[in-house]
Tab-separated table of N, CA, C and O in Angstrom:
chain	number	residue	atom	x	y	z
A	1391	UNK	N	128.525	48.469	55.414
A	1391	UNK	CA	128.736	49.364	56.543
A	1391	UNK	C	127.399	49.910	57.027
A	1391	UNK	O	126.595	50.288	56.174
A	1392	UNK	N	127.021	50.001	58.606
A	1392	UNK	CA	126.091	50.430	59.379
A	1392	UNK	C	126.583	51.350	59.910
A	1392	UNK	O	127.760	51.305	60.269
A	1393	UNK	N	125.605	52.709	60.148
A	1393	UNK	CA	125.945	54.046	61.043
A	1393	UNK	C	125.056	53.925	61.804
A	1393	UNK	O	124.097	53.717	61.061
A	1394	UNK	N	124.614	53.907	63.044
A	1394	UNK	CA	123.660	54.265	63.903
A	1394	UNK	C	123.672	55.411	65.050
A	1394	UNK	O	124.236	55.294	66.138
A	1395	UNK	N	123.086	56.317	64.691
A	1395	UNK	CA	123.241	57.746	65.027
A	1395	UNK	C	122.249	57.320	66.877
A	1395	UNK	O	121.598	56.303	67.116
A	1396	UNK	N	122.463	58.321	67.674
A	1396	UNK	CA	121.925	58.446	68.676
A	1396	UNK	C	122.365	59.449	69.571
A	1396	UNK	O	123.541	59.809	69.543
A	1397	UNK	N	120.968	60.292	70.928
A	1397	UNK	CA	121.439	61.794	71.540
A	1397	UNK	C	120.582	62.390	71.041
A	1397	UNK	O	119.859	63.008	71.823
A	1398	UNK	N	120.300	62.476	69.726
A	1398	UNK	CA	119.235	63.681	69.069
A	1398	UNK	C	117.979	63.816	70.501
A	1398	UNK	O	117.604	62.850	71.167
A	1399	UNK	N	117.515	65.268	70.696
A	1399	UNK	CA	116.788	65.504	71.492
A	1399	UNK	C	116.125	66.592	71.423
A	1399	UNK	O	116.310	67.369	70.486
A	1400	UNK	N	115.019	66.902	72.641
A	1400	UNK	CA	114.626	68.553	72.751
A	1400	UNK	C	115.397	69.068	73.789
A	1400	UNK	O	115.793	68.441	74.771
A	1401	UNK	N	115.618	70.395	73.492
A	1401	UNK	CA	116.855	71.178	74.276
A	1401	UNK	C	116.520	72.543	73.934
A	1401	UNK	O	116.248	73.039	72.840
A	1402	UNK	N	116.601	73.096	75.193
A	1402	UNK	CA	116.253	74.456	75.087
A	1402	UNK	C	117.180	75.200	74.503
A	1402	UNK	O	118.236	74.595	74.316
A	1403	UNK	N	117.150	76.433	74.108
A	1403	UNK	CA	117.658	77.189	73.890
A	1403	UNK	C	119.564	77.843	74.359
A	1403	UNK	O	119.657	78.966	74.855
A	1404	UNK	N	120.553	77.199	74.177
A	1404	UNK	CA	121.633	77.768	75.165
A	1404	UNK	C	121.855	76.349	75.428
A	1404	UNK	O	123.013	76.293	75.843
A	1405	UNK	N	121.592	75.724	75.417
A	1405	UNK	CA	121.549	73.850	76.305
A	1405	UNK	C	122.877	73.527	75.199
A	1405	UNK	O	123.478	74.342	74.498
A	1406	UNK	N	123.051	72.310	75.299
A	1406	UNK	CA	123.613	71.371	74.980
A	1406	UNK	C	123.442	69.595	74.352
A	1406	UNK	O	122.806	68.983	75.211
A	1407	UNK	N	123.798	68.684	73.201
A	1407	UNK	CA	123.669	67.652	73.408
A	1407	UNK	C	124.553	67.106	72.817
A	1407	UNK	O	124.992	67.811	71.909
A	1408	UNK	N	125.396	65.406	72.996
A	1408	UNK	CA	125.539	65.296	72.474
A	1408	UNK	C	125.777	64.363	71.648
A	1408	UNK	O	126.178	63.406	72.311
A	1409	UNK	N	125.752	64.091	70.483
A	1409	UNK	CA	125.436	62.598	68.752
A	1409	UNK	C	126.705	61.998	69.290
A	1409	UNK	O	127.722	62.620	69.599
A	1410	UNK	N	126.507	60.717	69.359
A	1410	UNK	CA	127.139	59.993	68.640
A	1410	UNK	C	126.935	58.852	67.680
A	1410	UNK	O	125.898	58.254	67.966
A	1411	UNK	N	127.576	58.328	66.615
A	1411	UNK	CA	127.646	57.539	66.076
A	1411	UNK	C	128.407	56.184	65.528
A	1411	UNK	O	129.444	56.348	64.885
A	1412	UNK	N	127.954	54.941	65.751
A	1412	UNK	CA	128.492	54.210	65.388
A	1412	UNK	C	128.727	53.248	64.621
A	1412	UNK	O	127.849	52.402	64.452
A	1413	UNK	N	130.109	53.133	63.899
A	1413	UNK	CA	129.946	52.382	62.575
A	1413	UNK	C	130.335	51.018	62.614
A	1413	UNK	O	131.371	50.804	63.244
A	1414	UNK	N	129.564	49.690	61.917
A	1414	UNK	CA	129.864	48.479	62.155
A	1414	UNK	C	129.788	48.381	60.854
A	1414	UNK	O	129.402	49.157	59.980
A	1415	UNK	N	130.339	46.991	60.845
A	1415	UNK	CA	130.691	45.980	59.213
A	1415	UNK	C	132.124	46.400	58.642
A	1415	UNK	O	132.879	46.651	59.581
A	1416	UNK	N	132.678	46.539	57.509
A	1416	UNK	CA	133.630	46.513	56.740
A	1416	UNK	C	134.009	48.185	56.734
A	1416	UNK	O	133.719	49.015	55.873
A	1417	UNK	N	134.908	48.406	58.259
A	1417	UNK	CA	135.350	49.755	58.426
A	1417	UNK	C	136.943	49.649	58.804
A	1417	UNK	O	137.534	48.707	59.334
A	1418	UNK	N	137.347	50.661	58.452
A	1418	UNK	CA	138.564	51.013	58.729
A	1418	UNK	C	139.197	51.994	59.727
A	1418	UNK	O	138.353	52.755	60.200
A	1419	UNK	N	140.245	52.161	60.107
A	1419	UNK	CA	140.619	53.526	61.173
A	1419	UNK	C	141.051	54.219	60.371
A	1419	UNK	O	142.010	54.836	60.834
A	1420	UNK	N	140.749	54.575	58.882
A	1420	UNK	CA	141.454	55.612	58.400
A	1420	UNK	C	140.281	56.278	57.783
A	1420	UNK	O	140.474	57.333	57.177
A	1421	UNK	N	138.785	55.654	57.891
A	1421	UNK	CA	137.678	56.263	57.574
A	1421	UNK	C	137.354	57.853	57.894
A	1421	UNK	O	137.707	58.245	59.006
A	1422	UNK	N	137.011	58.359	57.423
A	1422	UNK	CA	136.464	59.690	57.393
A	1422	UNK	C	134.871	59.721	58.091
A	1422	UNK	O	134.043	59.216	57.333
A	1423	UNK	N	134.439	60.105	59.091
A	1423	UNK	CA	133.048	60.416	59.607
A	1423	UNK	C	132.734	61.951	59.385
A	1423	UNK	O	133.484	62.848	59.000
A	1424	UNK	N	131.384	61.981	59.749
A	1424	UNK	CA	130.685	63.259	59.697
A	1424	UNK	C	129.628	63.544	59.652
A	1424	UNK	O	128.803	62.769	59.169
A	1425	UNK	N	129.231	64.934	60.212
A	1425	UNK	CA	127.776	64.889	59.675
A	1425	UNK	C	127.355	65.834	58.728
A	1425	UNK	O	128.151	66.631	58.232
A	1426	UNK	N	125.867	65.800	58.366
A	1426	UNK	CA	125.629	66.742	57.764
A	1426	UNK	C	123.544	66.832	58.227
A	1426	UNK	O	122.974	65.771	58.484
A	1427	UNK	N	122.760	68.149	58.245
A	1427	UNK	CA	122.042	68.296	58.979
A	1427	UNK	C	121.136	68.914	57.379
A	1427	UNK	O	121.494	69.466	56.339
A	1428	UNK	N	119.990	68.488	57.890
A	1428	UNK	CA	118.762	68.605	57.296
A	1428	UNK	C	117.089	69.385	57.876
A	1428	UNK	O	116.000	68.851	58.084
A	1429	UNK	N	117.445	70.528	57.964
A	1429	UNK	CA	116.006	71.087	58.468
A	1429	UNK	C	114.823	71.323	57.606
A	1429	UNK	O	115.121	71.759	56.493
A	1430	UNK	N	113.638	71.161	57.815
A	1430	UNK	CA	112.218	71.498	56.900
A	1430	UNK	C	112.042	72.658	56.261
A	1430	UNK	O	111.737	73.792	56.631
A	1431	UNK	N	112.300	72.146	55.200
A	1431	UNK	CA	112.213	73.107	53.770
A	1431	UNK	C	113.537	73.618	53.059
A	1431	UNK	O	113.518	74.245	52.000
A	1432	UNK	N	114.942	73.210	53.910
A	1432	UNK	CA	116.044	73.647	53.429
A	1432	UNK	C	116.817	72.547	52.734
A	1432	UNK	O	116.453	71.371	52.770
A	1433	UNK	N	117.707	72.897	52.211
A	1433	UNK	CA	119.089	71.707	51.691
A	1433	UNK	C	119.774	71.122	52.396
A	1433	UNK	O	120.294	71.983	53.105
A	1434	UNK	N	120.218	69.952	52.748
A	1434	UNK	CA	120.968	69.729	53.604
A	1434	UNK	C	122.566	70.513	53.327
A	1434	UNK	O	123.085	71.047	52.346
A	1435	UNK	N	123.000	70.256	54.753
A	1435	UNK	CA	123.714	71.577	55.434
A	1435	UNK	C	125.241	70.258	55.671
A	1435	UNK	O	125.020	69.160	56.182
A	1436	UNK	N	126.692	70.680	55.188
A	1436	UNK	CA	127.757	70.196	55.694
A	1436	UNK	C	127.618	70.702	57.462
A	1436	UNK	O	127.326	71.873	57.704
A	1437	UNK	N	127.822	69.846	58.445
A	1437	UNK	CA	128.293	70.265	59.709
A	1437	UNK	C	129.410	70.474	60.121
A	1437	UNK	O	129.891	71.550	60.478
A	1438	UNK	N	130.220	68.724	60.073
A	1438	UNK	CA	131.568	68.535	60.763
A	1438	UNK	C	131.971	67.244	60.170
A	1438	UNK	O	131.185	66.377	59.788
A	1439	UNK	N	133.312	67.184	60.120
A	1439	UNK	CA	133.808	65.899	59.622
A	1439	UNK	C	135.261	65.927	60.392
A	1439	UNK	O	135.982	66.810	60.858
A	1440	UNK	N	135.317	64.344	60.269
A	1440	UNK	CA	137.011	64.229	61.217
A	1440	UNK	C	137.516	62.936	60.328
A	1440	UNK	O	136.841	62.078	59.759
A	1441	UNK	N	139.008	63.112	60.418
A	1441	UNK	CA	139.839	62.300	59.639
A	1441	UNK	C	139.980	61.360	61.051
A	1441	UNK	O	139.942	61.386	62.281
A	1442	UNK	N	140.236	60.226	59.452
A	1442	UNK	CA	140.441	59.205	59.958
A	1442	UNK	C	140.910	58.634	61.477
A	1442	UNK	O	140.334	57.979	62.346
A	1443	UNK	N	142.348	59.264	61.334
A	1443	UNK	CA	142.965	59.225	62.568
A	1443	UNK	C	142.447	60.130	63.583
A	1443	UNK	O	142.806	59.834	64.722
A	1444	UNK	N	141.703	61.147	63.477
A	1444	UNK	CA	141.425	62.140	64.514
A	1444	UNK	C	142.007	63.619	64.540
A	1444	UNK	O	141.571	64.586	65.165
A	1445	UNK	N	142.955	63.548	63.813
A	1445	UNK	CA	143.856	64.413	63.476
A	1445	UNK	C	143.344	65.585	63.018
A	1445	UNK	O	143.416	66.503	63.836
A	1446	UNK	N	142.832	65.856	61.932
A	1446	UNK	CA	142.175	67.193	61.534
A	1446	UNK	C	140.539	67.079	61.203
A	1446	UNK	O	139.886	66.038	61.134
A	1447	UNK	N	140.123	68.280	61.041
A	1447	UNK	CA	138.544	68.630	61.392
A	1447	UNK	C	137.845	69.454	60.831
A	1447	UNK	O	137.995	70.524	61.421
A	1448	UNK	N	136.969	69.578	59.784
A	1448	UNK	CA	136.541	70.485	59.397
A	1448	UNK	C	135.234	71.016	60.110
A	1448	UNK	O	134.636	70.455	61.027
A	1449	UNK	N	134.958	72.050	59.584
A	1449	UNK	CA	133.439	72.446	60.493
A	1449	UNK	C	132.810	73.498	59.644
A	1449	UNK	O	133.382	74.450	59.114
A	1450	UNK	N	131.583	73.194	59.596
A	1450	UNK	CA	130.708	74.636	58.908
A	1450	UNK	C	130.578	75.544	59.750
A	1450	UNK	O	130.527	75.471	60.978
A	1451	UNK	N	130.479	77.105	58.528
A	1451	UNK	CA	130.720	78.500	59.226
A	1451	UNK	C	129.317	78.526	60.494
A	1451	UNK	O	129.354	79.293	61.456
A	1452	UNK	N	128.279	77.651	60.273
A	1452	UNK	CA	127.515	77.995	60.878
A	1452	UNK	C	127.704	77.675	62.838
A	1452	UNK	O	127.356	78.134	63.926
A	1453	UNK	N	128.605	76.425	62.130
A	1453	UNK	CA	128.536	75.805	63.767
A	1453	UNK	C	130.103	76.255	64.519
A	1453	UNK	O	130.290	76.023	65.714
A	1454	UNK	N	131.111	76.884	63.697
A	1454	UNK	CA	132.316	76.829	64.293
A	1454	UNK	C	132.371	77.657	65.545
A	1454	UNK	O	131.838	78.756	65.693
A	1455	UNK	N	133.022	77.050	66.355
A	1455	UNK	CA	132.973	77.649	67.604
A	1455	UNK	C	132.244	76.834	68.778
A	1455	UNK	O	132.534	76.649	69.960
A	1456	UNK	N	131.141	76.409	67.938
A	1456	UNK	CA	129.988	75.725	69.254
A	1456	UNK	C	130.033	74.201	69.084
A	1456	UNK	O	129.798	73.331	69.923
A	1457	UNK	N	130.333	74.103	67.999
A	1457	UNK	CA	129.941	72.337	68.219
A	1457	UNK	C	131.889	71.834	67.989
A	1457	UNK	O	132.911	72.487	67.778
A	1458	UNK	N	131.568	70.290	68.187
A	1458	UNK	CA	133.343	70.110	68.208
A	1458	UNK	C	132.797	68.421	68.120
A	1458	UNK	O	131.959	67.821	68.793
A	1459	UNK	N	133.777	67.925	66.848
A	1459	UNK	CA	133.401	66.335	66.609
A	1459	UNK	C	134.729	65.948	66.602
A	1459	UNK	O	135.642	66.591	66.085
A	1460	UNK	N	134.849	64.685	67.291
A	1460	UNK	CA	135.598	63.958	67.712
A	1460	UNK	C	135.389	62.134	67.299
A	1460	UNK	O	134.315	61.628	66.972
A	1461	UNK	N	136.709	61.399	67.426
A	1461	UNK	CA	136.669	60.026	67.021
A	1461	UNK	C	137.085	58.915	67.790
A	1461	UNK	O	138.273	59.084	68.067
A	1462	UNK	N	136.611	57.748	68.312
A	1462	UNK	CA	137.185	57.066	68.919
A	1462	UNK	C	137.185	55.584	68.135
A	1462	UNK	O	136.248	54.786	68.115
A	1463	UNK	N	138.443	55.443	67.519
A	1463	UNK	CA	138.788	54.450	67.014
A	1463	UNK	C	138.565	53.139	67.522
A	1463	UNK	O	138.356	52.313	66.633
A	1464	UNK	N	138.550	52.788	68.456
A	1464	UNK	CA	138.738	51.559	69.213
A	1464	UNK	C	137.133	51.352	69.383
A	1464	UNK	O	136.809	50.287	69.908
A	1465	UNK	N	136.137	52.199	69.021
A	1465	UNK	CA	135.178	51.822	69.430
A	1465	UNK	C	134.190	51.921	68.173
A	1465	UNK	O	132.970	51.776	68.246
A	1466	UNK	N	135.145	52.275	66.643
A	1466	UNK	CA	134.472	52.794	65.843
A	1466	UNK	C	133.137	53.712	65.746
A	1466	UNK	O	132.167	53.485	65.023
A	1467	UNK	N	133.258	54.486	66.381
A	1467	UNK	CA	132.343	55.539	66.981
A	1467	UNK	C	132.763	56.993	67.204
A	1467	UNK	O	133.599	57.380	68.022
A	1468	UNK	N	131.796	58.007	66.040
A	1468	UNK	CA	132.338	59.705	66.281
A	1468	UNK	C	131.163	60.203	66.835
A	1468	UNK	O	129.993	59.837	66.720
A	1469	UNK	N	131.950	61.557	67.770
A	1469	UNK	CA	130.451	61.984	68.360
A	1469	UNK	C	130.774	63.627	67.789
A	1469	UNK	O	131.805	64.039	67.259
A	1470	UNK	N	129.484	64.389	68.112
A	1470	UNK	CA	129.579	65.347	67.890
A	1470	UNK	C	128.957	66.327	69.373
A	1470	UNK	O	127.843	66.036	69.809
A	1471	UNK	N	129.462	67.027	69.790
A	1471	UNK	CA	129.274	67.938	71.001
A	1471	UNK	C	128.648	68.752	70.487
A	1471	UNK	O	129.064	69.007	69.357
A	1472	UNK	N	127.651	69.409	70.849
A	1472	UNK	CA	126.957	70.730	70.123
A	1472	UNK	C	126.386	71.610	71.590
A	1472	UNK	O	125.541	71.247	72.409
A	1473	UNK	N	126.981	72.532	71.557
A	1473	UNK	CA	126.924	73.449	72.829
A	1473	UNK	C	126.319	74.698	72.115
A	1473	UNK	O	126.037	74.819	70.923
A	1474	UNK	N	126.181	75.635	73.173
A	1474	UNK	CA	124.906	76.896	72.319
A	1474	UNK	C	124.079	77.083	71.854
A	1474	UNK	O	123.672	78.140	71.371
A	1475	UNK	N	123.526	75.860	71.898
A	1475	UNK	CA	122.167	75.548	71.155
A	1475	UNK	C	121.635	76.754	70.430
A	1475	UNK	O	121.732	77.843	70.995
A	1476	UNK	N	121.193	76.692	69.478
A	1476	UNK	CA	119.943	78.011	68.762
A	1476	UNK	C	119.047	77.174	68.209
A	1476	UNK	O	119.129	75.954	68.068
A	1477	UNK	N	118.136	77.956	67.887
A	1477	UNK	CA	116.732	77.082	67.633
A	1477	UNK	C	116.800	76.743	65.886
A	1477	UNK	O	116.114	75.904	65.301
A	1478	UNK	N	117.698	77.537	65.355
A	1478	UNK	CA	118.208	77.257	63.979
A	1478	UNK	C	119.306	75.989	63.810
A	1478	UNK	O	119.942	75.684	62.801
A	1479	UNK	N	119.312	75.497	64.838
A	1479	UNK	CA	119.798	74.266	64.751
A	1479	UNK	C	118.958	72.823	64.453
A	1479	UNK	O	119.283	71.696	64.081
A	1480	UNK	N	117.930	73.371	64.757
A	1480	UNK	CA	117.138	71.820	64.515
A	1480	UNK	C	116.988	71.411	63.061
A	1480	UNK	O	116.728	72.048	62.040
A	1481	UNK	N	117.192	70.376	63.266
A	1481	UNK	CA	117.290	69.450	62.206
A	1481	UNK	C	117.434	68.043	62.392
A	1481	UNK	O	118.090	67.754	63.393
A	1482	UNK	N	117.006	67.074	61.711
A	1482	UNK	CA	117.614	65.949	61.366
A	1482	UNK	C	118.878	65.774	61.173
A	1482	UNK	O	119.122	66.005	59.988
A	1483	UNK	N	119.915	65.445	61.818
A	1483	UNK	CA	121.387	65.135	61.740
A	1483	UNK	C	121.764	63.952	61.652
A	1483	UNK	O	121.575	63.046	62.464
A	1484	UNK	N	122.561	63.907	60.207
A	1484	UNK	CA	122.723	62.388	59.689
A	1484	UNK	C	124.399	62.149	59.738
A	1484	UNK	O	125.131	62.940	59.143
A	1485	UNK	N	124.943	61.019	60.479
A	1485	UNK	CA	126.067	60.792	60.218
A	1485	UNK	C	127.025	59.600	58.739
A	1485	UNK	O	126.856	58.620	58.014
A	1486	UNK	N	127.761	60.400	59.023
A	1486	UNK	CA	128.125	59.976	57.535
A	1486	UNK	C	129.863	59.255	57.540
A	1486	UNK	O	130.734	59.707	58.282
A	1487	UNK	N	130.091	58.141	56.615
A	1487	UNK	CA	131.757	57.711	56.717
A	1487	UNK	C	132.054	57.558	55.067
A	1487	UNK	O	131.248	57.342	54.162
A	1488	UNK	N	133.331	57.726	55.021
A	1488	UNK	CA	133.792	57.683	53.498
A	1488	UNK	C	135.413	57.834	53.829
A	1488	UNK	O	136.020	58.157	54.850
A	1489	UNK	N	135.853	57.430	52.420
A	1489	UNK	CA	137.188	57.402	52.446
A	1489	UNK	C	138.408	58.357	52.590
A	1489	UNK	O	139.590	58.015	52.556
A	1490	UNK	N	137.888	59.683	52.767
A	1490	UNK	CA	138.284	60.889	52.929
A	1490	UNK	C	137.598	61.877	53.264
A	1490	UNK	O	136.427	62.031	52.915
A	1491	UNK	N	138.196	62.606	53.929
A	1491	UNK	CA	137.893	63.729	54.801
A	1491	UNK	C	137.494	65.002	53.975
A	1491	UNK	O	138.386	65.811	53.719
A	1492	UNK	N	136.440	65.192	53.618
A	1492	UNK	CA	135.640	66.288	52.513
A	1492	UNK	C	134.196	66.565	53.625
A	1492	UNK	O	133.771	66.066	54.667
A	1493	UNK	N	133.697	67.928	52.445
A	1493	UNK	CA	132.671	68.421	52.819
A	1493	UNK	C	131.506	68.336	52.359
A	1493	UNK	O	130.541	68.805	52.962
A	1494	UNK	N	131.405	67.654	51.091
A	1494	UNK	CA	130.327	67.537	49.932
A	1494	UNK	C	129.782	66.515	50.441
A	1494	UNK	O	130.434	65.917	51.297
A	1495	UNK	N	128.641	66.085	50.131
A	1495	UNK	CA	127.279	65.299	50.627
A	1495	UNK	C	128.167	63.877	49.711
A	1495	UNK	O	128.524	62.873	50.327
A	1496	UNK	N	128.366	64.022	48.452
A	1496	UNK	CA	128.749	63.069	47.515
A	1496	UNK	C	129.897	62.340	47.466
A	1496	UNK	O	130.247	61.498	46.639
A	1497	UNK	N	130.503	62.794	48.540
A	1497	UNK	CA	131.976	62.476	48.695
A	1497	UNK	C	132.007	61.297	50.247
A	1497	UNK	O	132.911	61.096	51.058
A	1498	UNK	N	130.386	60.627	50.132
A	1498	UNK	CA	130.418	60.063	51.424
A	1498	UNK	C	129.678	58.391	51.076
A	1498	UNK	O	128.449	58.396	50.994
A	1499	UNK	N	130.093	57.599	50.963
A	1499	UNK	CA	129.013	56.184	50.182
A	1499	UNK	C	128.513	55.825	51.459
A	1499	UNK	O	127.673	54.945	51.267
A	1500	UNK	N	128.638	56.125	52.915
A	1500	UNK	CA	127.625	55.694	53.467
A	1500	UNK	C	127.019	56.717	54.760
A	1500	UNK	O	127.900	57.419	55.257
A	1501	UNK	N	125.613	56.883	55.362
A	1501	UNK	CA	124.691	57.419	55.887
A	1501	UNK	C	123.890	56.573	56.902
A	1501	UNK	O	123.412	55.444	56.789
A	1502	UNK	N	123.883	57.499	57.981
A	1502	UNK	CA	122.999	57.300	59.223
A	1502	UNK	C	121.635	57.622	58.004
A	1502	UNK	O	121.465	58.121	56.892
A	1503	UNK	N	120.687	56.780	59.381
A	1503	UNK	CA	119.166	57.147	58.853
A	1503	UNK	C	118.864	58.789	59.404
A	1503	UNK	O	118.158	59.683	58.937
A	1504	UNK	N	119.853	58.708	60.758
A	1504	UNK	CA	119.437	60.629	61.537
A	1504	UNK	C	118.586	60.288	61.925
A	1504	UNK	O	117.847	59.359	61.601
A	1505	UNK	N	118.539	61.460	63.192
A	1505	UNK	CA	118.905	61.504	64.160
A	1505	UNK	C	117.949	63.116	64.538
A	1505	UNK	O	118.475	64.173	64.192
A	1506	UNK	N	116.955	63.132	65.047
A	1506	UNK	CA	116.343	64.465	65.188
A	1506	UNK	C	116.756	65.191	66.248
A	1506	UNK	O	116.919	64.494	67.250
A	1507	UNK	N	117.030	66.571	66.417
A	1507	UNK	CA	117.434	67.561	67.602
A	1507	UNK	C	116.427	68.671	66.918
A	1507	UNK	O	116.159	69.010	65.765
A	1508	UNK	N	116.130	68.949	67.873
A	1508	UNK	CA	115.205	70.083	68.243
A	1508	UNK	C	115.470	71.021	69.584
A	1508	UNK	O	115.237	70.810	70.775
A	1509	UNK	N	116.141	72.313	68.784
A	1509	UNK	CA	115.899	73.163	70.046
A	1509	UNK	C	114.754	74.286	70.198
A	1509	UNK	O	114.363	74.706	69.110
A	1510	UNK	N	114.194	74.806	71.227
A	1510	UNK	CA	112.934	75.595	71.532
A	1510	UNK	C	113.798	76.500	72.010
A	1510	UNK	O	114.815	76.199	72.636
A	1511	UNK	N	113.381	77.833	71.699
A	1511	UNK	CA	113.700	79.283	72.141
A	1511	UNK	C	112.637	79.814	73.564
A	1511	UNK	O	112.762	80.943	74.040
């Protein structure tokens, strides 16, 4: 399985962008996507994840409200909307697929290389 993340950008402050990603090779529609975000000097960070079908969604406390990830089966491809930008958003954002819909980094056997966003205040 291949993820290829793309969208990462510079964006001001309040702006908007938004990831998507897409997965090729030996995938399923019942796969689990997601991301999870990596800024300089911190741990990487759970973002958002969506079931298989599209159906339910988790989201970290940091982003709920502003960002919103979504799935399009037919094209094996999830994107993620990220509206409100703050400058504590930048990071490297890596998308991620696995067999279930979790929040843990470990609960995912495969990874985008990511995907840089940078917002300026």
């Amino acid at each position: 399985v291949q993820l290829v993340e793309s969208g990462g950008g510079l964006v001001q402050a309040g702006g908007s962008l938004r990831l998507s990603c897409t997965a090729s090779g030996r995938t399923f529609v019942t796969d689990a996507m997601g991301w999870f975000r990596q800024a300089p000097g911190k741990e990487r960070e759970f973002v958002a994840a969506i079931g298989g079908r599209g159906g339910e969604t988790y989201y970290g406390d940091s982003v709920k409200g502003r960002f919103a990830i979504t799935k399009n089966n037919a094209k094996n491809t999830a994107y993620l909307q990220m509206n409100s930008l703050q400058p504590e958003d930048t990071a490297v954002y890596y998308c991620v697929l696995g067999l279930w819909l979790r929040v843990k980094e470990e609960d995912y056997d495969f990874w985008g290389r990511g995907t840089q966003v940078t917002v300026s205040s």
